[in-house]
Amino acid sequence: MYDVIVIGLGGMGSAAVSHLAARGSRVLGLDRFGPAHHNGSSHGGSRIIRQSYFEDPAYVPLLLRSYELFDRLAADSGREVLTVTGGVMIGRPDSLTVKGSQLSAETWDLPHEMLDALEIRRRFPTMTPVEDEIALYETKAGFVRPEATVTAHLELAGKAGAHLRYHEPVLDWTSDGNGVRVRTGAGEYRAEKLVICPGAWAPELLADLGIPFVIERQVQYWFAPTGGTGPFRPEVHPIYIWEAADGVQAYGFPASDGPEDGAKVAFFRGGQTCTPDTIDRTVHPHEVEAMRAQMLPRIPSLPAQFLRAATCMYTNTADEHFVIATHPAHERVTVACGFSGHGFKFVPVVGEILADLALTGATAHPIDLFRPERLSEVTP
Ligand SMILES: Cc1cc2nc3c(=O)[nH]c(=O)nc-3n(C[C@H](O)[C@H](O)[C@H](O)COP(=O)(O)OP(=O)(O)OC[C@H]3O[C@@H](n4cnc5c(N)ncnc54)[C@H](O)[C@@H]3O)c2cc1C
């Protein structure tokens, strides 16, 4: 008998087991794959983290806490999980990327600068914005390391006594007045509370939420720039999100893993709908060409030589906001899903929130935006 079982040990679940074990709970964690695997949503070496959040100012307090917890995770684990490089959010003045970022920065009084096209070119010589593009620049933006973050959380959880079982898919779960039961191919486990962090498997494990999740295939591309990665080193190159006039957003990173690995770039949204079973893991030449065509006018030296690509999945909700809550129909069950392609930067604070909800039924963090009821097609 455990205090809490956590299903899914990817980004969110690894943080949950770590926070729960640190608070003295007897925890069991279960995953269908091994630790820090590449089959879900938490792989590819880097994820953007930033504070002037164009998606909604309501995320900002969570981001500030996330930065604190990433620093603590680095100290506790001895792993490098967060690198601050600065970040530019570029687009037309009325683009979501620029306007939304500005709204968050102004709402929360976050340090930032507005740069015109000339100033962007002067400070960041790899970038060639057109005359009517501007950018919000913030020094606090950077990237976090998905695999290292998951590994660090799992290691700390294990050290604090959590039982972690891999390659053990959960078949189903039930919850009633006496507790929760979780059935896997290997057996059945019981606990007081259940936390479910299923990533792209939400439609299977959380079907009874009645939320129409859309799983989206996404591709991360690595290119070797013309003339090498010198100008793309993290010491001199910021992360960026660049919204084109047609609303298409692409984003990228400095060369975070040395000269051989080039620099990573990707589209935000616009991928094909899939499931974890049907996703096409092959990246096709026409996709590489579309990425190259997007970046050539903007960062001309970047897409010189294609190195490699990797697919990944988003789990989208209709409004692209998360689902983090006590299950509306099961008070012993806490859910975290629907991260809609922007969840990784919140991993540590989500772990803290899940531990709060599982152990006390409430959290001091602002999570009203993430109520599942707003999305349900059926009343649970
Ligand atoms: C290409 C790409 C780029 C991204 N870029 C950014 C970014 O720059 N910044 C940012 O903040 N976010 C970004 N994101 C989003 C972020 O990575 C995700 O929101 C986050 O990783 C989701 O974590 P998760 O725990 O929900 O899912 P996962 O990490 O996939 O974890 C879910 C886990 O559940 C397990 N599981 C599922 N079903 C079962 C079962 N039946 N039994 C046992 N285990 C099960 C899976 O094996 C998996 O380990 C990006 C995502 C992608 C794909």
Coordinates of C-alpha atoms and ligand atoms in Angstrom, one line a residue:
M1 CA 0.0 0.0 0.0
Y2 CA 1.4 3.3 -1.1
D3 CA 0.5 6.9 -0.2
V4 CA 0.6 8.0 -3.8
I5 CA 1.0 6.3 -7.2
V6 CA 2.2 8.4 -10.1
I7 CA 1.4 7.2 -13.6
G8 CA 3.8 8.5 -16.2
L9 CA 7.4 9.5 -15.4
G10 CA 8.1 12.0 -18.2
G11 CA 8.4 15.7 -17.6
M12 CA 5.5 16.2 -15.2
G13 CA 5.5 12.8 -13.5
S14 CA 9.2 12.8 -12.8
A15 CA 8.8 16.2 -11.0
A16 CA 5.7 14.9 -9.1
V17 CA 7.5 11.8 -7.7
S18 CA 10.4 14.0 -6.7
H19 CA 8.3 16.5 -4.8
L20 CA 6.1 13.8 -3.2
A21 CA 9.1 11.7 -2.1
A22 CA 10.8 14.8 -0.7
R23 CA 7.7 15.5 1.5
G24 CA 8.0 12.0 3.0
S25 CA 5.3 10.2 1.0
R26 CA 5.6 6.5 0.1
V27 CA 5.5 6.9 -3.6
L28 CA 5.3 4.4 -6.5
G29 CA 6.0 5.7 -10.0
L30 CA 5.2 3.8 -13.2
D31 CA 6.1 4.3 -16.8
R32 CA 5.6 2.3 -20.0
F33 CA 9.1 3.2 -21.2
G34 CA 12.6 3.7 -19.5
P35 CA 13.8 6.8 -17.7
A36 CA 14.1 10.0 -19.9
H37 CA 13.0 8.1 -23.1
H38 CA 12.4 9.7 -26.5
N39 CA 9.0 8.3 -27.3
G40 CA 6.8 11.0 -25.7
S41 CA 7.2 14.8 -25.4
S42 CA 10.3 15.4 -23.2
H43 CA 13.3 14.9 -25.4
G44 CA 15.6 16.7 -27.9
G45 CA 18.1 18.3 -25.7
S46 CA 16.6 21.7 -25.2
R47 CA 13.3 23.6 -24.4
I48 CA 12.8 27.3 -24.3
I49 CA 12.1 29.0 -21.0
R50 CA 11.1 32.7 -20.8
Q51 CA 9.1 35.0 -18.6
S52 CA 7.3 37.6 -20.8
Y53 CA 4.8 34.9 -21.7
F54 CA 2.7 35.7 -24.8
E55 CA 0.3 32.9 -24.1
D56 CA -1.3 34.6 -21.1
P57 CA 0.0 36.8 -18.2
A58 CA -1.6 34.3 -15.8
Y59 CA 1.5 32.0 -16.3
V60 CA 4.0 34.5 -15.1
P61 CA 3.9 33.7 -11.3
L62 CA 4.3 30.0 -12.1
L63 CA 7.3 30.8 -14.3
L64 CA 9.0 32.8 -11.6
R65 CA 8.6 29.9 -9.2
S66 CA 9.8 27.5 -12.0
Y67 CA 13.1 29.4 -12.3
E68 CA 13.6 29.1 -8.5
L69 CA 12.9 25.4 -8.6
F70 CA 15.2 24.8 -11.7
D71 CA 18.0 26.4 -9.7
R72 CA 17.3 24.3 -6.7
L73 CA 17.1 21.2 -8.9
A74 CA 20.5 22.0 -10.4
A75 CA 22.0 22.5 -6.9
D76 CA 20.4 19.3 -5.5
S77 CA 21.3 17.1 -8.4
G78 CA 24.6 18.6 -9.6
R79 CA 23.2 18.5 -13.2
E80 CA 23.0 21.4 -15.6
V81 CA 19.3 21.9 -16.3
L82 CA 19.0 25.7 -17.0
T83 CA 21.1 28.0 -19.2
V84 CA 20.2 31.7 -19.4
T85 CA 21.0 33.2 -22.8
G86 CA 18.5 36.0 -23.2
G87 CA 15.7 35.7 -25.7
V88 CA 14.1 37.7 -28.5
M89 CA 10.4 37.5 -29.4
I90 CA 10.3 38.9 -32.9
G91 CA 7.4 39.8 -35.2
R92 CA 5.2 42.7 -36.4
P93 CA 4.2 45.1 -33.6
D94 CA 0.7 43.6 -33.6
S95 CA 1.7 39.9 -33.7
L96 CA 0.8 37.6 -30.9
T97 CA 4.4 37.0 -30.2
V98 CA 5.3 40.7 -29.7
K99 CA 2.0 42.0 -28.3
G100 CA 1.4 39.1 -26.0
S101 CA 5.0 39.1 -24.6
Q102 CA 4.7 42.9 -24.0
L103 CA 1.4 42.4 -22.2
S104 CA 2.9 39.9 -19.8
A105 CA 6.0 42.0 -19.3
E106 CA 4.0 45.1 -18.5
T107 CA 1.4 43.3 -16.4
W108 CA 4.1 41.9 -14.1
D109 CA 6.7 44.6 -14.5
L110 CA 9.3 42.2 -15.9
P111 CA 12.6 43.6 -17.1
H112 CA 12.5 43.9 -20.9
E113 CA 13.5 46.1 -23.8
M114 CA 11.8 46.7 -27.1
L115 CA 14.2 46.6 -30.1
D116 CA 13.6 47.9 -33.6
A117 CA 14.9 46.0 -36.7
L118 CA 18.2 47.9 -36.8
E119 CA 18.9 47.3 -33.1
I120 CA 18.1 43.6 -33.5
R121 CA 20.6 43.3 -36.4
R122 CA 23.2 45.3 -34.4
R123 CA 22.9 43.2 -31.3
F124 CA 22.3 39.8 -32.9
P125 CA 24.2 39.8 -36.2
T126 CA 22.9 36.3 -37.3
M127 CA 19.4 37.8 -37.6
T128 CA 18.0 39.8 -40.5
P129 CA 14.6 41.1 -39.6
V130 CA 12.7 43.3 -42.1
E131 CA 12.1 46.9 -41.4
D132 CA 8.6 46.6 -39.8
E133 CA 9.6 43.8 -37.4
I134 CA 10.4 44.5 -33.8
A135 CA 11.3 42.4 -30.8
L136 CA 10.8 42.1 -27.1
Y137 CA 14.2 41.2 -25.6
E138 CA 14.5 39.8 -22.1
T139 CA 17.7 38.8 -20.4
K140 CA 16.1 36.0 -18.3
A141 CA 15.1 33.8 -21.2
G142 CA 17.1 30.7 -22.1
F143 CA 16.8 27.0 -22.4
V144 CA 16.3 24.0 -20.1
R145 CA 17.4 20.4 -20.6
P146 CA 14.5 18.0 -20.8
E147 CA 16.4 14.7 -20.5
A148 CA 18.7 16.1 -17.7
T149 CA 15.7 17.5 -15.9
V150 CA 13.7 14.3 -16.0
T151 CA 16.8 12.3 -14.9
A152 CA 17.6 14.7 -12.0
H153 CA 14.0 14.5 -10.7
L154 CA 14.0 10.7 -11.0
E155 CA 17.3 10.4 -9.2
L156 CA 16.2 12.6 -6.4
A157 CA 13.0 10.7 -6.0
G158 CA 14.8 7.4 -5.9
K159 CA 17.2 8.7 -3.3
A160 CA 14.2 9.9 -1.2
G161 CA 12.8 6.4 -1.2
A162 CA 10.3 6.4 -4.2
H163 CA 9.8 3.1 -5.9
L164 CA 10.1 3.6 -9.7
R165 CA 9.1 0.9 -12.1
Y166 CA 9.8 1.2 -15.9
H167 CA 8.6 -0.7 -18.9
E168 CA 5.4 -1.4 -17.1
P169 CA 2.4 0.1 -18.9
V170 CA -0.7 0.9 -16.8
L171 CA -3.7 -0.9 -18.3
D172 CA -6.4 0.8 -16.2
W173 CA -7.1 2.5 -12.8
T174 CA -10.0 2.8 -10.5
S175 CA -10.8 5.0 -7.5
D176 CA -13.4 4.7 -4.8
G177 CA -14.0 5.6 -1.2
N178 CA -11.3 3.1 0.0
G179 CA -8.5 4.2 -2.2
V180 CA -7.1 3.8 -5.8
R181 CA -6.1 0.7 -7.7
V182 CA -3.8 0.6 -10.7
R183 CA -3.5 -2.5 -12.9
T184 CA -0.4 -3.1 -15.0
G185 CA 0.8 -6.2 -17.0
A186 CA 2.8 -7.1 -13.9
G187 CA 0.2 -6.8 -11.2
E188 CA -2.0 -4.5 -9.2
Y189 CA -1.1 -1.7 -6.9
R190 CA -3.1 0.2 -4.3
A191 CA -2.7 3.6 -2.8
E192 CA -4.5 6.5 -1.1
K193 CA -4.0 8.9 -4.0
L194 CA -3.3 8.8 -7.7
V195 CA -1.5 11.3 -9.9
I196 CA -1.8 10.8 -13.7
C197 CA 0.7 12.6 -16.0
P198 CA 0.2 10.6 -19.3
G199 CA 1.4 13.1 -21.9
A200 CA 0.2 12.1 -25.4
W201 CA -1.5 9.0 -23.9
A202 CA -4.1 11.3 -22.2
P203 CA -6.9 10.2 -24.6
E204 CA -6.4 6.6 -23.3
L205 CA -5.8 7.0 -19.6
L206 CA -8.0 10.0 -19.0
A207 CA -10.8 9.4 -21.5
D208 CA -13.4 9.9 -18.7
L209 CA -12.4 13.6 -18.5
G210 CA -14.4 14.0 -21.7
I211 CA -11.8 16.5 -23.1
P212 CA -11.1 16.3 -26.9
F213 CA -7.2 16.3 -26.8
V214 CA -5.5 16.6 -30.1
I215 CA -2.1 14.9 -30.4
E216 CA 0.2 16.8 -32.8
R217 CA 3.3 15.5 -34.5
Q218 CA 6.2 18.0 -34.3
V219 CA 9.7 18.0 -35.6
Q220 CA 12.9 19.4 -34.2
Y221 CA 15.6 20.2 -36.8
W222 CA 19.4 20.6 -36.3
F223 CA 21.4 22.5 -38.9
A224 CA 25.2 23.2 -39.2
P225 CA 25.4 27.0 -40.0
T226 CA 27.5 28.4 -42.7
G227 CA 30.9 29.3 -41.2
G228 CA 30.4 27.1 -38.1
T229 CA 28.6 27.6 -34.8
G230 CA 30.9 30.4 -33.5
P231 CA 28.2 33.1 -33.8
F232 CA 25.6 30.7 -32.4
R233 CA 27.4 29.9 -29.1
P234 CA 25.1 30.2 -26.0
E235 CA 27.4 32.9 -24.7
V236 CA 26.5 35.2 -27.6
H237 CA 23.3 33.9 -29.2
P238 CA 19.8 34.2 -27.6
I239 CA 16.8 31.9 -28.0
Y240 CA 14.2 33.3 -30.3
I241 CA 10.6 33.0 -31.3
W242 CA 9.9 34.5 -34.7
E243 CA 6.4 35.1 -36.0
A244 CA 6.1 35.6 -39.7
A245 CA 3.5 38.0 -41.2
D246 CA 1.2 35.0 -41.8
G247 CA 1.2 34.1 -38.1
V248 CA 3.5 31.1 -38.5
Q249 CA 5.9 30.9 -35.5
A250 CA 9.3 29.3 -35.6
Y251 CA 11.7 29.2 -32.7
G252 CA 15.2 28.2 -32.1
F253 CA 18.2 27.8 -29.8
P254 CA 21.9 28.7 -29.7
A255 CA 24.3 25.8 -30.5
S256 CA 23.8 24.2 -27.1
D257 CA 25.8 21.0 -27.6
G258 CA 29.0 22.1 -29.2
P259 CA 30.1 22.6 -32.9
E260 CA 29.2 19.1 -34.1
D261 CA 25.6 19.2 -33.1
G262 CA 24.7 22.5 -34.9
A263 CA 21.8 24.7 -33.8
K264 CA 18.2 23.5 -33.3
V265 CA 15.1 25.1 -34.8
A266 CA 11.4 24.1 -35.1
F267 CA 7.9 25.2 -36.0
F268 CA 5.5 26.0 -33.2
R269 CA 2.2 24.3 -34.1
G270 CA 0.9 23.4 -37.6
G271 CA 1.9 19.7 -37.3
Q272 CA -0.1 16.7 -38.4
T273 CA -2.6 15.1 -36.0
C274 CA -1.5 11.6 -34.8
T275 CA -1.6 9.2 -31.9
P276 CA 1.4 7.7 -30.1
D277 CA 0.8 4.6 -32.2
T278 CA 0.4 6.2 -35.6
I279 CA 3.0 9.0 -35.5
D280 CA 5.2 9.0 -38.5
R281 CA 8.7 9.1 -37.0
T282 CA 10.4 9.6 -40.3
V283 CA 11.3 13.2 -41.2
H284 CA 10.8 13.8 -44.9
P285 CA 13.0 15.9 -47.3
H286 CA 10.1 18.3 -48.1
E287 CA 9.8 19.0 -44.3
V288 CA 13.5 19.9 -44.1
E289 CA 13.1 22.2 -47.1
A290 CA 10.1 24.0 -45.5
M291 CA 12.1 24.7 -42.4
R292 CA 15.1 25.9 -44.5
A293 CA 12.8 28.2 -46.5
Q294 CA 11.3 29.6 -43.3
M295 CA 14.7 30.5 -41.8
L296 CA 16.7 31.5 -44.8
P297 CA 15.3 35.1 -45.0
R298 CA 15.5 35.5 -41.2
I299 CA 18.8 33.8 -40.0
P300 CA 20.5 33.2 -43.4
S301 CA 23.5 31.4 -42.1
L302 CA 21.6 28.9 -40.0
P303 CA 20.0 26.3 -42.4
A304 CA 23.2 25.6 -44.3
Q305 CA 23.7 21.9 -43.8
F306 CA 20.9 19.7 -42.4
L307 CA 22.3 17.4 -39.7
R308 CA 19.3 15.5 -38.2
A309 CA 15.8 15.7 -37.0
A310 CA 13.6 14.2 -34.3
T311 CA 9.8 13.9 -33.9
C312 CA 7.9 14.7 -30.7
M313 CA 4.3 15.0 -29.7
Y314 CA 2.2 17.9 -28.4
T315 CA -1.0 17.2 -26.5
N316 CA -3.3 20.1 -27.4
T317 CA -6.4 21.4 -25.7
A318 CA -8.9 23.6 -27.6
D319 CA -7.6 26.8 -26.0
E320 CA -4.0 25.7 -25.7
H321 CA -4.0 26.1 -21.9
F322 CA -3.0 23.2 -19.6
V323 CA -5.2 20.9 -17.5
I324 CA -4.0 20.7 -13.9
A325 CA -6.6 19.8 -11.3
T326 CA -8.2 17.3 -9.0
H327 CA -10.1 14.9 -11.3
P328 CA -13.7 16.4 -11.3
A329 CA -15.2 12.9 -10.7
H330 CA -12.5 11.4 -8.4
E331 CA -11.3 13.4 -5.4
R332 CA -8.4 11.0 -4.9
V333 CA -7.0 11.5 -8.4
T334 CA -5.0 14.5 -9.6
V335 CA -4.4 15.0 -13.3
A336 CA -1.8 17.0 -15.3
C337 CA -2.1 16.9 -19.1
G338 CA -2.9 18.9 -22.2
F339 CA 0.4 20.9 -22.1
S340 CA -0.2 22.0 -25.7
G341 CA 3.4 22.2 -26.7
H342 CA 4.6 24.7 -24.0
G343 CA 4.8 22.8 -20.8
F344 CA 8.4 21.9 -20.2
K345 CA 9.5 25.2 -18.7
F346 CA 6.9 24.6 -16.0
V347 CA 8.0 21.1 -15.1
P348 CA 9.3 21.8 -11.6
V349 CA 6.4 24.0 -10.5
V350 CA 3.9 21.5 -11.9
G351 CA 5.6 18.8 -9.7
E352 CA 5.1 21.1 -6.7
I353 CA 1.5 21.7 -7.6
L354 CA 0.8 18.0 -8.1
A355 CA 2.3 17.2 -4.7
D356 CA 0.1 20.0 -3.1
L357 CA -3.1 18.7 -4.8
A358 CA -2.4 15.0 -4.1
L359 CA -1.5 15.5 -0.4
T360 CA -3.8 18.4 0.6
G361 CA -6.4 18.8 -2.1
A362 CA -5.4 22.4 -2.7
T363 CA -2.5 24.6 -3.8
A364 CA -1.5 28.2 -3.2
H365 CA -0.3 28.4 -6.8
P366 CA -2.7 30.1 -9.3
I367 CA -4.1 27.3 -11.5
D368 CA -7.7 28.6 -12.2
L369 CA -6.8 28.8 -15.9
F370 CA -6.2 25.0 -16.0
R371 CA -9.6 23.7 -14.8
P372 CA -10.7 20.8 -16.9
E373 CA -14.4 21.8 -16.7
R374 CA -13.8 24.6 -19.3
L375 CA -13.0 21.9 -21.9
S376 CA -15.3 19.0 -21.2
E377 CA -17.7 17.9 -23.8
V378 CA -19.6 15.9 -21.2
T379 CA -20.4 16.7 -17.6
P380 CA -18.5 14.2 -15.5
Ligands
LIG1 C1 9.1 19.3 -30.4 C2 8.7 19.9 -29.1 C3 9.2 21.1 -28.7 C4 8.8 21.6 -27.4 N1 9.3 22.8 -27.1 C5 9.0 23.3 -25.9 C6 9.7 24.5 -25.4 O1 10.5 25.1 -26.1 N2 9.3 25.0 -24.2 C7 8.4 24.4 -23.4 O2 8.2 24.8 -22.3 N3 7.8 23.2 -23.8 C8 8.1 22.7 -25.0 N4 7.5 21.6 -25.4 C9 6.4 21.0 -24.6 C10 6.9 20.1 -23.5 O3 8.0 19.4 -23.9 C11 5.8 19.2 -23.0 O4 4.7 20.1 -22.7 C12 6.2 18.4 -21.9 O5 7.3 17.6 -22.2 C13 5.0 17.4 -21.5 O6 5.4 16.6 -20.4 P1 4.5 15.4 -20.0 O7 5.0 14.9 -18.7 O8 3.1 15.8 -20.1 O9 4.7 14.3 -21.2 P2 5.8 13.2 -21.3 O10 7.1 13.7 -20.9 O11 5.7 12.6 -22.6 O12 5.4 12.1 -20.2 C14 4.3 11.2 -20.2 C15 4.7 9.9 -19.7 O13 3.6 9.1 -19.5 C16 4.0 7.7 -19.8 N5 2.8 6.9 -20.0 C17 1.8 7.2 -20.9 N6 0.9 6.2 -20.8 C18 1.3 5.3 -19.8 C19 0.7 4.1 -19.3 N7 -0.4 3.6 -19.8 N8 1.4 3.5 -18.4 C20 2.6 4.0 -17.9 N9 3.2 5.1 -18.4 C21 2.5 5.8 -19.3 C22 4.9 7.9 -21.0 O14 5.7 6.8 -21.3 C23 5.7 9.2 -20.7 O15 6.9 8.9 -20.1 C24 7.8 21.0 -26.6 C25 7.4 19.7 -27.0 C26 7.8 19.2 -28.2 C27 7.2 17.9 -28.6

